[in-house]
Short mmCIF file of C-alpha atoms in Angstrom, two decimals:
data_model
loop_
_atom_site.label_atom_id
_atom_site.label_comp_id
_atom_site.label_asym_id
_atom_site.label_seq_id
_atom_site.Cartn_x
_atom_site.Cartn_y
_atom_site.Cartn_z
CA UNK A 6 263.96 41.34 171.59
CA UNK A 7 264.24 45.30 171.57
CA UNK A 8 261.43 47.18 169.95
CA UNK A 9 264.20 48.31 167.05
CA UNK A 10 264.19 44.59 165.90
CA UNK A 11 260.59 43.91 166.33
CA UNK A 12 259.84 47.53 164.17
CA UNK A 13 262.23 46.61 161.44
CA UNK A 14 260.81 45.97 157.84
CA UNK A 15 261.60 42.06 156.95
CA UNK A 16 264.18 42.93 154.30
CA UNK A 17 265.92 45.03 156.40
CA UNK A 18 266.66 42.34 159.26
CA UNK A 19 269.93 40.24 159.01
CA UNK A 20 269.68 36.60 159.79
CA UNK A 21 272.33 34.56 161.21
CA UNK A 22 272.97 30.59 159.37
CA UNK A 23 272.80 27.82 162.11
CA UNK A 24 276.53 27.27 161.60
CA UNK A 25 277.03 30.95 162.50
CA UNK A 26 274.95 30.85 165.80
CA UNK A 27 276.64 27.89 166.95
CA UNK A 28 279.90 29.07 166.66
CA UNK A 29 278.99 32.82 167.95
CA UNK A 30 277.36 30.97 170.73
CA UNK A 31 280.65 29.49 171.54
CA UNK A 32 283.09 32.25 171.45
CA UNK A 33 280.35 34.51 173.56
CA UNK A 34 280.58 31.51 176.00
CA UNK A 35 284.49 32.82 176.52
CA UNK A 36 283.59 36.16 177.35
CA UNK A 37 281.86 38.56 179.82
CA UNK A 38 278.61 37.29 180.13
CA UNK A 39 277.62 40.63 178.95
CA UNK A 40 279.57 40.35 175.50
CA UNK A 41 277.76 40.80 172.23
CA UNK A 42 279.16 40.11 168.70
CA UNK A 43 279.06 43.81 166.75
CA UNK A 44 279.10 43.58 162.92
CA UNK A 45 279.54 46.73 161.73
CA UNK A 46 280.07 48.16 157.80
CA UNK A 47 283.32 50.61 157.68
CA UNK A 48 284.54 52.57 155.13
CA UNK A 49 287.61 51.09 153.52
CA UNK A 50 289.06 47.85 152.07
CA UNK A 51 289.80 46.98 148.63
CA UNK A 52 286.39 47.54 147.28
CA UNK A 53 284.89 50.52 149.47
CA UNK A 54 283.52 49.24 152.38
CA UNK A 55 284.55 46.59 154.75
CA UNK A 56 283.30 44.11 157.45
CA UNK A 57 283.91 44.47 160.85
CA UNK A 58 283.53 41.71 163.82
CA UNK A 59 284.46 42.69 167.51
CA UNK A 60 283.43 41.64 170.67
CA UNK A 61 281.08 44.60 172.42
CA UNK A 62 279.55 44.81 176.24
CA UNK A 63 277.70 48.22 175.32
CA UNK A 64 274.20 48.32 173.20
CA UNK A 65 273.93 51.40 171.61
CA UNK A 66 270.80 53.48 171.43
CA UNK A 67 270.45 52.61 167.81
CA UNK A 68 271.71 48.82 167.57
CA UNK A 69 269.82 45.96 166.47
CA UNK A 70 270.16 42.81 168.70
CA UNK A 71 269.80 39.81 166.90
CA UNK A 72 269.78 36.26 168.91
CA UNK A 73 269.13 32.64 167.71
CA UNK A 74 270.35 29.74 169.65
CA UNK A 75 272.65 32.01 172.32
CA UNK A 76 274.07 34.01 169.80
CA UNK A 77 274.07 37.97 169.99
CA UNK A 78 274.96 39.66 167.79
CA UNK A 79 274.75 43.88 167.60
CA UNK A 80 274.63 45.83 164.50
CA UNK A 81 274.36 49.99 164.19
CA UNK A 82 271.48 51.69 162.22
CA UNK A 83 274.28 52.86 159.81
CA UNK A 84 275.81 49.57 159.06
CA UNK A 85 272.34 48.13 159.17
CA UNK A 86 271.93 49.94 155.95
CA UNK A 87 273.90 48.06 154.01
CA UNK A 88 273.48 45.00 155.04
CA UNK A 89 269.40 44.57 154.68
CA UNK A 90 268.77 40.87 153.60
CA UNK A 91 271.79 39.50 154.63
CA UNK A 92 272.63 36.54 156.03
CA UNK A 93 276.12 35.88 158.30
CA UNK A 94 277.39 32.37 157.73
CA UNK A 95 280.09 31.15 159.59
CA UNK A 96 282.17 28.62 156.76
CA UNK A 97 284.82 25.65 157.61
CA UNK A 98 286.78 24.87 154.00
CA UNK A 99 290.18 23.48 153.21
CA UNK A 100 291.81 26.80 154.27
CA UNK A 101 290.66 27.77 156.85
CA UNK A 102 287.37 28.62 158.71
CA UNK A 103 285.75 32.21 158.75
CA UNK A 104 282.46 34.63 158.99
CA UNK A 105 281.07 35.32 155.70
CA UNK A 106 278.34 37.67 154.63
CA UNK A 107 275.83 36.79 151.78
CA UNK A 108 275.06 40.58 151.05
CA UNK A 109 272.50 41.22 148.63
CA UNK A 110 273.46 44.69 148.61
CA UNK A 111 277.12 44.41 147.22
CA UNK A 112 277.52 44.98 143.63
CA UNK A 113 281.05 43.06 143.92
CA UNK A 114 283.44 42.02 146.27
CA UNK A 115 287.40 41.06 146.95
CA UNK A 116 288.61 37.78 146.53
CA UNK A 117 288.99 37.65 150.59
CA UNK A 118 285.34 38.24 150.90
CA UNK A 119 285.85 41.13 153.54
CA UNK A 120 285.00 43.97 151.64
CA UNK A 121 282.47 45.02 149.08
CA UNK A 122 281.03 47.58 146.84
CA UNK A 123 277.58 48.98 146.62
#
């Protein structure tokens, strides 16, 4: 793991649910063997900030790598921020599946779960 995963305080690393590396694992397995998940934080959304997911080849100076079970996943220093303690689920209901973050950082949320308040 890089040293900027290894150096980060415990409550500022994001963990990843089982259900979430499994199914990262598998959509990775459909692209460049270099691909990475990015979760980033951007400004915007109903509630102030909102949640990202892309697919990324490049690892930024400042991204943390996080990997369990063939999942990677990269997140920026910025986003990083505000999403110390989190944990990225990946959830199958009725309606649908979907990524979903259990932030302990947001203050409240949208109904759609995709963006938050701090």
């Amino acid at each position: 793991m890089p040293d900027a995963f290894i150096d980060a305080p415990v409550d500022a690393q994001v963990t990843l649910s089982d259900s979430a590396a499994k199914r990262i694992a598998f959509l990775l397995s459909r692209e460049s063997a270099e691909a990475k998940l990015r979760v980033a934080v951007n400004g915007g959304g109903c509630s102030g900030f909102q949640y990202m997911f892309d697919f990324d080849t490049n690892t930024g100076d400042d991204d943390v790598v996080i990997e369990k079970d063939g999942a990677r996943v990269l997140i920026d220093s910025a986003s990083l921020e505000l999403l110390k303690g989190s944990e990225i689920d990946y959830v199958t209901e009725m309606v649908g599946a979907s990524f979903q973050i259990k932030n302990p950082n947001a203050s409240s949320s949208c109904g759609c779960g995709n963006s938050f308040s701090v």
